[in-house]
mmCIF file of C-alpha atoms and ligand atoms in Angstrom:
data_model
loop_
_atom_site.group_PDB
_atom_site.id
_atom_site.type_symbol
_atom_site.label_atom_id
_atom_site.label_comp_id
_atom_site.label_asym_id
_atom_site.label_seq_id
_atom_site.Cartn_x
_atom_site.Cartn_y
_atom_site.Cartn_z
ATOM 1 C CA MET X 1193 46.314 36.931 -197.730
ATOM 2 C CA LYS X 1194 45.686 33.889 -195.545
ATOM 3 C CA LYS X 1195 46.063 34.217 -191.772
ATOM 4 C CA LEU X 1196 47.798 31.813 -189.426
ATOM 5 C CA LEU X 1197 47.138 31.926 -185.701
ATOM 6 C CA LEU X 1198 50.421 31.062 -183.956
ATOM 7 C CA THR X 1199 50.155 30.485 -180.233
ATOM 8 C CA GLY X 1200 52.810 30.102 -177.525
ATOM 9 C CA TYR X 1201 52.850 30.024 -173.748
ATOM 10 C CA GLU X 1202 54.196 32.216 -170.987
ATOM 11 C CA PRO X 1203 56.802 30.824 -168.529
ATOM 12 C CA PHE X 1204 55.525 28.217 -166.036
ATOM 13 C CA LEU X 1205 56.654 26.060 -163.145
ATOM 14 C CA LYS X 1206 60.434 26.377 -162.675
ATOM 15 C CA PHE X 1207 61.073 27.742 -166.170
ATOM 16 C CA LYS X 1208 61.916 31.439 -166.127
ATOM 17 C CA THR X 1209 61.405 31.881 -169.868
ATOM 18 C CA ASN X 1210 59.435 30.047 -172.514
ATOM 19 C CA PRO X 1211 61.017 29.624 -175.965
ATOM 20 C CA THR X 1212 57.541 29.450 -177.512
ATOM 21 C CA GLN X 1213 56.832 33.001 -176.321
ATOM 22 C CA ALA X 1214 60.071 34.188 -177.949
ATOM 23 C CA ALA X 1215 59.247 32.325 -181.184
ATOM 24 C CA VAL X 1216 55.751 33.827 -181.367
ATOM 25 C CA GLU X 1217 57.032 37.319 -180.621
ATOM 26 C CA SER X 1218 59.672 37.137 -183.325
ATOM 27 C CA LEU X 1219 57.353 35.710 -186.020
ATOM 28 C CA GLU X 1220 54.288 37.845 -185.177
ATOM 29 C CA GLY X 1221 53.290 40.081 -188.110
ATOM 30 C CA LYS X 1222 55.599 38.335 -190.592
ATOM 31 C CA ILE X 1223 54.483 36.825 -193.868
ATOM 32 C CA ILE X 1224 55.659 33.231 -194.164
ATOM 33 C CA GLY X 1225 54.714 31.113 -197.167
ATOM 34 C CA ASP X 1226 51.005 31.699 -197.770
ATOM 35 C CA TYR X 1227 50.333 33.156 -194.351
ATOM 36 C CA LYS X 1228 50.359 36.378 -192.378
ATOM 37 C CA ILE X 1229 51.250 35.448 -188.788
ATOM 38 C CA ILE X 1230 48.924 36.521 -185.975
ATOM 39 C CA GLY X 1231 50.647 35.706 -182.676
ATOM 40 C CA ARG X 1232 49.167 35.086 -179.243
ATOM 41 C CA VAL X 1233 50.935 34.138 -175.995
ATOM 42 C CA TYR X 1234 48.668 32.339 -173.538
ATOM 43 C CA PRO X 1235 48.755 32.113 -169.764
ATOM 44 C CA VAL X 1236 49.409 28.683 -168.267
ATOM 45 C CA ALA X 1237 45.922 28.517 -166.773
ATOM 46 C CA PHE X 1238 43.574 25.559 -167.220
ATOM 47 C CA LYS X 1239 40.425 27.546 -166.471
ATOM 48 C CA GLU X 1240 41.195 30.150 -169.136
ATOM 49 C CA ILE X 1241 42.669 28.215 -172.017
ATOM 50 C CA ASN X 1242 39.508 26.838 -173.659
ATOM 51 C CA SER X 1243 37.833 30.227 -173.904
ATOM 52 C CA LEU X 1244 41.054 31.953 -175.030
ATOM 53 C CA ILE X 1245 41.545 29.686 -178.044
ATOM 54 C CA GLU X 1246 37.844 29.819 -178.948
ATOM 55 C CA ARG X 1247 37.836 33.598 -178.695
ATOM 56 C CA ASP X 1248 40.945 33.948 -180.852
ATOM 57 C CA ILE X 1249 39.764 31.533 -183.549
ATOM 58 C CA GLU X 1250 36.493 33.433 -183.677
ATOM 59 C CA ALA X 1251 38.140 36.864 -183.771
ATOM 60 C CA VAL X 1252 41.053 36.091 -186.107
ATOM 61 C CA GLU X 1253 39.215 33.669 -188.443
ATOM 62 C CA PRO X 1254 42.513 31.931 -189.209
ATOM 63 C CA ASP X 1255 43.180 29.710 -192.231
ATOM 64 C CA ALA X 1256 45.549 27.614 -190.100
ATOM 65 C CA VAL X 1257 46.423 27.282 -186.407
ATOM 66 C CA VAL X 1258 49.808 26.216 -185.044
ATOM 67 C CA SER X 1259 50.159 26.013 -181.272
ATOM 68 C CA LEU X 1260 53.496 25.697 -179.525
ATOM 69 C CA GLY X 1261 54.604 24.572 -176.093
ATOM 70 C CA LEU X 1262 57.833 23.904 -174.253
ATOM 71 C CA ALA X 1263 58.593 20.332 -173.217
ATOM 72 C CA SER X 1264 61.538 19.953 -170.900
ATOM 73 C CA GLY X 1265 63.566 16.803 -171.453
ATOM 74 C CA ILE X 1266 63.012 16.491 -175.189
ATOM 75 C CA SER X 1267 65.877 17.062 -177.589
ATOM 76 C CA SER X 1268 63.972 17.193 -180.899
ATOM 77 C CA VAL X 1269 60.912 19.028 -182.162
ATOM 78 C CA HIS X 1270 57.840 16.932 -181.360
ATOM 79 C CA LEU X 1271 55.003 17.061 -183.880
ATOM 80 C CA GLU X 1272 52.106 15.938 -181.715
ATOM 81 C CA ARG X 1273 49.807 13.371 -183.286
ATOM 82 C CA ILE X 1274 46.961 13.275 -180.770
ATOM 83 C CA ALA X 1275 45.361 15.177 -177.899
ATOM 84 C CA ILE X 1276 43.433 13.285 -175.222
ATOM 85 C CA ASN X 1277 40.346 14.347 -173.277
ATOM 86 C CA THR X 1278 41.932 14.696 -169.864
ATOM 87 C CA ILE X 1279 43.949 17.067 -167.704
ATOM 88 C CA ASP X 1280 46.321 15.994 -164.972
ATOM 89 C CA GLY X 1281 49.681 16.882 -163.475
ATOM 90 C CA ARG X 1282 51.360 19.783 -161.718
ATOM 91 C CA GLU X 1283 49.634 23.003 -160.705
ATOM 92 C CA ASP X 1284 49.238 25.775 -163.259
ATOM 93 C CA ASN X 1285 50.256 29.437 -162.863
ATOM 94 C CA THR X 1286 47.029 30.218 -160.954
ATOM 95 C CA GLY X 1287 47.630 27.420 -158.418
ATOM 96 C CA PHE X 1288 44.934 25.131 -159.895
ATOM 97 C CA LYS X 1289 45.997 21.493 -159.875
ATOM 98 C CA PRO X 1290 44.142 19.170 -162.259
ATOM 99 C CA ASN X 1291 43.315 15.645 -161.191
ATOM 100 C CA GLY X 1292 42.349 13.587 -164.234
ATOM 101 C CA GLU X 1293 39.226 15.572 -165.187
ATOM 102 C CA LYS X 1294 37.800 15.475 -168.706
ATOM 103 C CA ILE X 1295 38.266 18.619 -170.806
ATOM 104 C CA TYR X 1296 34.828 18.255 -172.400
ATOM 105 C CA GLU X 1297 32.363 15.902 -170.708
ATOM 106 C CA ASN X 1298 31.022 14.556 -173.999
ATOM 107 C CA GLY X 1299 34.199 14.943 -176.035
ATOM 108 C CA ALA X 1300 35.886 12.110 -177.922
ATOM 109 C CA ASP X 1301 38.655 10.295 -176.038
ATOM 110 C CA GLY X 1302 41.226 11.639 -178.476
ATOM 111 C CA LEU X 1303 41.463 14.094 -181.357
ATOM 112 C CA PHE X 1304 44.073 13.817 -184.085
ATOM 113 C CA SER X 1305 46.262 16.666 -185.304
ATOM 114 C CA LYS X 1306 45.135 18.326 -188.513
ATOM 115 C CA LEU X 1307 48.682 19.261 -189.494
ATOM 116 C CA PRO X 1308 50.405 17.342 -192.331
ATOM 117 C CA LEU X 1309 52.750 15.594 -189.892
ATOM 118 C CA LYS X 1310 54.696 13.439 -192.342
ATOM 119 C CA GLN X 1311 55.196 16.355 -194.693
ATOM 120 C CA LEU X 1312 56.422 18.563 -191.839
ATOM 121 C CA GLU X 1313 58.723 15.826 -190.542
ATOM 122 C CA THR X 1314 60.346 15.527 -193.975
ATOM 123 C CA ALA X 1315 60.635 19.299 -194.377
ATOM 124 C CA LEU X 1316 62.348 19.671 -190.981
ATOM 125 C CA LEU X 1317 64.742 16.781 -191.646
ATOM 126 C CA ASN X 1318 65.627 18.315 -195.007
ATOM 127 C CA GLU X 1319 66.650 21.457 -193.114
ATOM 128 C CA ASN X 1320 68.693 19.431 -190.585
ATOM 129 C CA ILE X 1321 66.265 20.008 -187.721
ATOM 130 C CA PRO X 1322 65.903 16.995 -185.385
ATOM 131 C CA VAL X 1323 62.224 16.014 -185.240
ATOM 132 C CA ASN X 1324 59.938 13.210 -184.136
ATOM 133 C CA ILE X 1325 56.245 12.552 -184.461
ATOM 134 C CA SER X 1326 55.074 12.179 -180.873
ATOM 135 C CA ASN X 1327 52.123 10.066 -179.769
ATOM 136 C CA SER X 1328 51.477 11.884 -176.509
ATOM 137 C CA ALA X 1329 51.253 15.592 -175.798
ATOM 138 C CA GLY X 1330 51.030 14.766 -172.078
ATOM 139 C CA THR X 1331 48.111 15.815 -169.871
ATOM 140 C CA TYR X 1332 49.122 19.361 -168.985
ATOM 141 C CA LEU X 1333 48.231 22.711 -170.604
ATOM 142 C CA CYS X 1334 49.626 21.839 -174.029
ATOM 143 C CA ASN X 1335 47.459 18.758 -174.417
ATOM 144 C CA ASN X 1336 44.521 20.814 -173.128
ATOM 145 C CA LEU X 1337 45.065 23.539 -175.730
ATOM 146 C CA MET X 1338 45.539 21.045 -178.558
ATOM 147 C CA TYR X 1339 42.365 19.230 -177.538
ATOM 148 C CA SER X 1340 40.180 22.302 -177.137
ATOM 149 C CA GLU X 1341 41.486 23.820 -180.382
ATOM 150 C CA LEU X 1342 40.676 20.666 -182.379
ATOM 151 C CA TYR X 1343 37.363 20.223 -180.554
ATOM 152 C CA TYR X 1344 36.283 23.755 -181.357
ATOM 153 C CA LEU X 1345 37.296 23.541 -185.029
ATOM 154 C CA GLN X 1346 35.442 20.241 -185.377
ATOM 155 C CA HIS X 1347 32.385 21.669 -183.644
ATOM 156 C CA LYS X 1348 32.402 24.691 -185.999
ATOM 157 C CA LYS X 1349 33.107 22.445 -189.033
ATOM 158 C CA LEU X 1350 36.237 24.436 -189.834
ATOM 159 C CA ASP X 1351 38.435 22.138 -191.874
ATOM 160 C CA ILE X 1352 41.798 23.902 -191.619
ATOM 161 C CA PRO X 1353 45.335 22.747 -190.753
ATOM 162 C CA ALA X 1354 45.662 22.882 -186.969
ATOM 163 C CA GLY X 1355 47.668 21.202 -184.280
ATOM 164 C CA PHE X 1356 50.390 21.295 -181.710
ATOM 165 C CA VAL X 1357 54.180 21.266 -181.675
ATOM 166 C CA HIS X 1358 56.371 20.793 -178.598
ATOM 167 C CA VAL X 1359 59.827 22.351 -178.689
ATOM 168 C CA PRO X 1360 62.894 21.666 -176.500
ATOM 169 C CA PRO X 1361 64.131 24.196 -173.938
ATOM 170 C CA SER X 1362 66.284 27.078 -175.111
ATOM 171 C CA HIS X 1363 69.827 27.292 -173.678
ATOM 172 C CA GLU X 1364 68.730 29.742 -170.982
ATOM 173 C CA ILE X 1365 66.581 26.984 -169.475
ATOM 174 C CA GLY X 1366 69.078 24.261 -170.338
ATOM 175 C CA ILE X 1367 71.782 26.010 -168.338
ATOM 176 C CA ALA X 1368 69.552 26.748 -165.339
ATOM 177 C CA GLN X 1369 67.938 23.285 -165.199
ATOM 178 C CA ARG X 1370 70.749 21.110 -166.652
ATOM 179 C CA VAL X 1371 68.503 19.653 -169.350
ATOM 180 C CA PRO X 1372 69.096 19.223 -173.113
ATOM 181 C CA SER X 1373 68.550 22.525 -174.905
ATOM 182 C CA TRP X 1374 68.697 24.310 -178.244
ATOM 183 C CA PRO X 1375 69.625 27.830 -179.341
ATOM 184 C CA GLN X 1376 66.474 29.951 -179.452
ATOM 185 C CA GLU X 1377 67.173 30.780 -183.104
ATOM 186 C CA ASP X 1378 66.950 27.095 -184.062
ATOM 187 C CA ILE X 1379 63.637 26.769 -182.242
ATOM 188 C CA THR X 1380 62.256 29.817 -184.061
ATOM 189 C CA ARG X 1381 63.665 28.539 -187.367
ATOM 190 C CA ALA X 1382 61.936 25.175 -186.854
ATOM 191 C CA VAL X 1383 58.600 26.972 -186.378
ATOM 192 C CA HIS X 1384 59.283 29.041 -189.504
ATOM 193 C CA ILE X 1385 59.949 25.850 -191.520
ATOM 194 C CA ILE X 1386 56.754 24.253 -190.197
ATOM 195 C CA ILE X 1387 54.677 27.241 -191.324
ATOM 196 C CA GLU X 1388 56.382 27.368 -194.745
ATOM 197 C CA ASN X 1389 55.481 23.731 -195.314
ATOM 198 C CA LEU X 1390 51.890 23.742 -194.130
ATOM 199 C CA GLN X 1391 50.337 23.834 -197.581
ATOM 200 C CA SER X 1392 48.030 20.879 -197.814
ATOM 201 C CA ASN X 1393 49.459 17.569 -198.916
HETATM 202 N N1 PCA W 817 54.441 23.697 -172.013
HETATM 203 C C1 PCA W 817 53.520 23.071 -171.100
HETATM 204 C C2 PCA W 817 52.486 24.111 -170.793
HETATM 205 C C3 PCA W 817 53.046 25.397 -171.284
HETATM 206 C C4 PCA W 817 54.214 25.025 -172.096
HETATM 207 O O1 PCA W 817 54.885 25.796 -172.788
HETATM 208 C C5 PCA W 817 52.986 21.723 -171.575
HETATM 209 O O2 PCA W 817 53.718 21.011 -172.268
HETATM 210 O O3 PCA W 817 51.877 21.337 -171.225
#
Protein backbone atom coordinates (compact mmCIF):
# COMPACT_ATOMS: atom_id res chain seq x y z
CA MET A 1 0.00 0.00 0.00
CA LYS A 2 1.29 3.45 -0.93
CA LYS A 3 1.71 6.06 1.81
CA LEU A 4 0.69 9.70 1.67
CA LEU A 5 2.11 12.21 4.12
CA LEU A 6 -0.65 14.72 4.89
CA THR A 7 0.44 17.76 6.85
CA GLY A 8 -1.55 20.53 8.55
CA TYR A 9 -0.78 23.34 10.96
CA GLU A 10 -1.66 24.20 14.52
CA PRO A 11 -3.58 27.44 15.30
CA PHE A 12 -1.61 30.70 14.84
CA LEU A 13 -1.95 34.45 15.19
CA LYS A 14 -5.55 35.36 16.07
CA PHE A 15 -7.02 32.06 14.88
CA LYS A 16 -8.09 29.85 17.77
CA THR A 17 -8.42 26.73 15.62
CA ASN A 18 -6.93 25.59 12.35
CA PRO A 19 -9.18 23.68 9.92
CA THR A 20 -6.11 21.94 8.48
CA GLN A 21 -5.42 20.35 11.87
CA ALA A 22 -9.01 19.06 11.99
CA ALA A 23 -8.76 17.74 8.41
CA VAL A 24 -5.50 15.91 9.12
CA GLU A 25 -6.84 14.44 12.35
CA SER A 26 -9.97 13.13 10.68
CA LEU A 27 -8.18 11.62 7.65
CA GLU A 28 -5.17 10.21 9.55
CA GLY A 29 -4.98 6.40 9.24
CA LYS A 30 -7.63 6.21 6.51
CA ILE A 31 -7.13 4.58 3.14
CA ILE A 32 -8.08 6.95 0.34
CA GLY A 33 -7.65 5.95 -3.30
CA ASP A 34 -4.20 4.36 -3.57
CA TYR A 35 -2.93 5.76 -0.30
CA LYS A 36 -2.76 5.10 3.41
CA ILE A 37 -2.80 8.51 5.12
CA ILE A 38 -0.02 9.38 7.56
CA GLY A 39 -0.93 12.67 9.24
CA ARG A 40 1.28 15.27 10.88
CA VAL A 41 0.32 18.62 12.43
CA TYR A 42 3.18 21.12 12.48
CA PRO A 43 3.91 24.04 14.77
CA VAL A 44 3.84 27.50 13.21
CA ALA A 45 7.56 27.98 13.76
CA PHE A 46 9.97 29.09 11.03
CA LYS A 47 13.06 27.69 12.75
CA GLU A 48 11.55 24.21 13.05
CA ILE A 49 9.64 23.68 9.84
CA ASN A 50 12.47 22.72 7.46
CA SER A 51 13.81 19.99 9.71
CA LEU A 52 10.31 18.71 10.56
CA ILE A 53 9.35 18.09 6.93
CA GLU A 54 12.76 16.58 6.12
CA ARG A 55 12.55 14.30 9.14
CA ASP A 56 9.03 13.14 8.27
CA ILE A 57 9.78 12.50 4.59
CA GLU A 58 12.81 10.49 5.66
CA ALA A 59 10.94 8.53 8.32
CA VAL A 60 7.66 7.93 6.47
CA GLU A 61 9.13 7.43 2.97
CA PRO A 62 5.87 8.69 1.44
CA ASP A 63 4.74 8.07 -2.14
CA ALA A 64 3.04 11.48 -2.13
CA VAL A 65 2.99 14.57 0.10
CA VAL A 66 0.06 16.96 0.47
CA SER A 67 0.53 19.92 2.80
CA LEU A 68 -2.32 22.09 3.99
CA GLY A 69 -2.59 25.55 5.47
CA LEU A 70 -5.30 28.00 6.44
CA ALA A 71 -5.57 31.24 4.49
CA SER A 72 -7.92 33.79 5.96
CA GLY A 73 -9.78 35.86 3.40
CA ILE A 74 -10.02 33.23 0.69
CA SER A 75 -13.36 31.70 -0.20
CA SER A 76 -12.22 28.80 -2.41
CA VAL A 77 -9.63 26.05 -2.12
CA HIS A 78 -6.32 27.37 -3.44
CA LEU A 79 -4.10 24.86 -5.23
CA GLU A 80 -0.73 26.57 -4.92
CA ARG A 81 1.35 26.62 -8.08
CA ILE A 82 4.67 27.93 -6.76
CA ALA A 83 6.70 28.45 -3.59
CA ILE A 84 9.29 31.24 -3.44
CA ASN A 85 12.63 31.33 -1.64
CA THR A 86 11.79 33.91 0.98
CA ILE A 87 10.11 34.36 4.35
CA ASP A 88 8.46 37.54 5.52
CA GLY A 89 5.44 38.75 7.45
CA ARG A 90 3.97 38.49 10.93
CA GLU A 91 5.63 36.77 13.87
CA ASP A 92 5.28 33.01 14.26
CA ASN A 93 4.11 31.12 17.37
CA THR A 94 7.60 31.34 18.92
CA GLY A 95 7.75 35.14 18.52
CA PHE A 96 10.23 35.00 15.59
CA LYS A 97 9.46 37.60 12.96
CA PRO A 98 10.93 37.00 9.49
CA ASN A 99 12.21 39.90 7.46
CA GLY A 100 12.66 38.83 3.84
CA GLU A 101 15.36 36.19 4.45
CA LYS A 102 16.00 33.40 1.96
CA ILE A 103 14.88 29.91 3.01
CA TYR A 104 17.92 28.27 1.40
CA GLU A 105 20.85 30.53 0.51
CA ASN A 106 21.55 28.73 -2.76
CA GLY A 107 17.99 27.65 -3.52
CA ALA A 108 16.15 28.48 -6.74
CA ASP A 109 13.98 31.61 -6.64
CA GLY A 110 10.86 29.48 -6.99
CA LEU A 111 9.84 25.83 -7.00
CA PHE A 112 6.74 24.56 -8.75
CA SER A 113 4.15 22.27 -7.21
CA LYS A 114 4.44 18.61 -8.14
CA LEU A 115 0.71 18.02 -7.77
CA PRO A 116 -1.43 17.56 -10.91
CA LEU A 117 -3.08 20.97 -10.44
CA LYS A 118 -5.34 20.99 -13.49
CA GLN A 119 -6.53 17.48 -12.78
CA LEU A 120 -7.28 18.37 -9.15
CA GLU A 121 -9.05 21.58 -10.17
CA THR A 122 -11.34 19.61 -12.49
CA ALA A 123 -11.98 16.91 -9.88
CA LEU A 124 -12.95 19.50 -7.25
CA LEU A 125 -15.22 21.40 -9.65
CA ASN A 126 -16.91 18.13 -10.61
CA GLU A 127 -17.73 17.67 -6.91
CA ASN A 128 -19.04 21.26 -6.62
CA ILE A 129 -16.10 22.47 -4.53
CA PRO A 130 -15.04 26.06 -5.32
CA VAL A 131 -11.35 26.05 -6.28
CA ASN A 132 -8.69 28.21 -7.87
CA ILE A 133 -5.11 27.63 -8.90
CA SER A 134 -3.18 30.25 -6.95
CA ASN A 135 0.08 31.82 -8.08
CA SER A 136 1.28 32.88 -4.64
CA ALA A 137 1.38 30.93 -1.40
CA GLY A 138 2.45 34.14 0.38
CA THR A 139 5.68 34.46 2.35
CA TYR A 140 4.63 33.00 5.69
CA LEU A 141 4.92 29.45 7.09
CA CYS A 142 2.89 27.81 4.32
CA ASN A 143 5.14 29.09 1.56
CA ASN A 144 8.13 28.08 3.69
CA LEU A 145 6.85 24.52 4.10
CA MET A 146 5.97 24.18 0.42
CA TYR A 147 9.41 25.45 -0.56
CA SER A 148 11.40 23.29 1.83
CA GLU A 149 9.33 20.20 0.98
CA LEU A 150 9.92 20.64 -2.77
CA TYR A 151 13.57 21.57 -2.20
CA TYR A 152 14.20 18.46 -0.15
CA LEU A 153 12.45 16.13 -2.62
CA GLN A 154 14.42 17.64 -5.49
CA HIS A 155 17.66 17.34 -3.55
CA LYS A 156 16.93 13.66 -2.80
CA LYS A 157 15.76 13.06 -6.41
CA LEU A 158 12.39 11.82 -5.16
CA ASP A 159 9.98 12.29 -8.03
CA ILE A 160 6.63 12.02 -6.24
CA PRO A 161 3.45 14.14 -6.25
CA ALA A 162 3.93 16.88 -3.65
CA GLY A 163 2.67 20.35 -3.00
CA PHE A 164 0.55 22.72 -1.02
CA VAL A 165 -3.13 23.55 -0.69
CA HIS A 166 -4.58 26.56 1.14
CA VAL A 167 -8.08 26.19 2.56
CA PRO A 168 -10.55 28.87 3.73
CA PRO A 169 -11.39 29.34 7.41
CA SER A 170 -13.95 27.05 9.01
CA HIS A 171 -17.11 28.69 10.41
CA GLU A 172 -15.64 28.83 13.92
CA ILE A 173 -13.03 31.28 12.63
CA GLY A 174 -15.45 32.95 10.23
CA ILE A 175 -17.79 33.82 13.08
CA ALA A 176 -15.03 35.07 15.40
CA GLN A 177 -13.18 37.09 12.74
CA ARG A 178 -16.07 38.04 10.40
CA VAL A 179 -14.35 36.56 7.35
CA PRO A 180 -15.70 34.22 4.63
CA SER A 181 -15.79 30.64 5.90
CA TRP A 182 -16.77 27.07 5.09
CA PRO A 183 -18.16 24.17 7.11
CA GLN A 184 -15.26 22.05 8.37
CA GLU A 185 -16.78 18.99 6.68
CA ASP A 186 -16.50 20.65 3.26
CA ILE A 187 -12.86 21.51 3.91
CA THR A 188 -12.12 17.91 4.90
CA ARG A 189 -14.10 16.62 1.91
CA ALA A 190 -12.07 18.83 -0.44
CA VAL A 191 -8.85 17.32 0.93
CA HIS A 192 -10.32 13.83 0.52
CA ILE A 193 -11.17 14.58 -3.14
CA ILE A 194 -7.66 15.92 -3.76
CA ILE A 195 -6.09 12.72 -2.42
CA GLU A 196 -8.49 10.50 -4.40
CA ASN A 197 -7.47 12.27 -7.59
CA LEU A 198 -3.72 12.38 -7.13
CA GLN A 199 -2.95 9.49 -9.44
CA SER A 200 -0.54 10.77 -12.02
CA ASN A 201 -1.93 12.42 -15.11
N1 LIG B 1 -1.51 29.07 7.45
C1 LIG B 1 -0.37 29.95 7.49
C2 LIG B 1 0.63 29.28 8.39
C3 LIG B 1 -0.11 28.20 9.09
C4 LIG B 1 -1.40 28.09 8.38
O1 LIG B 1 -2.25 27.22 8.57
C5 LIG B 1 0.15 30.37 6.12
O2 LIG B 1 -0.66 30.48 5.20
O3 LIG B 1 1.33 30.65 5.96
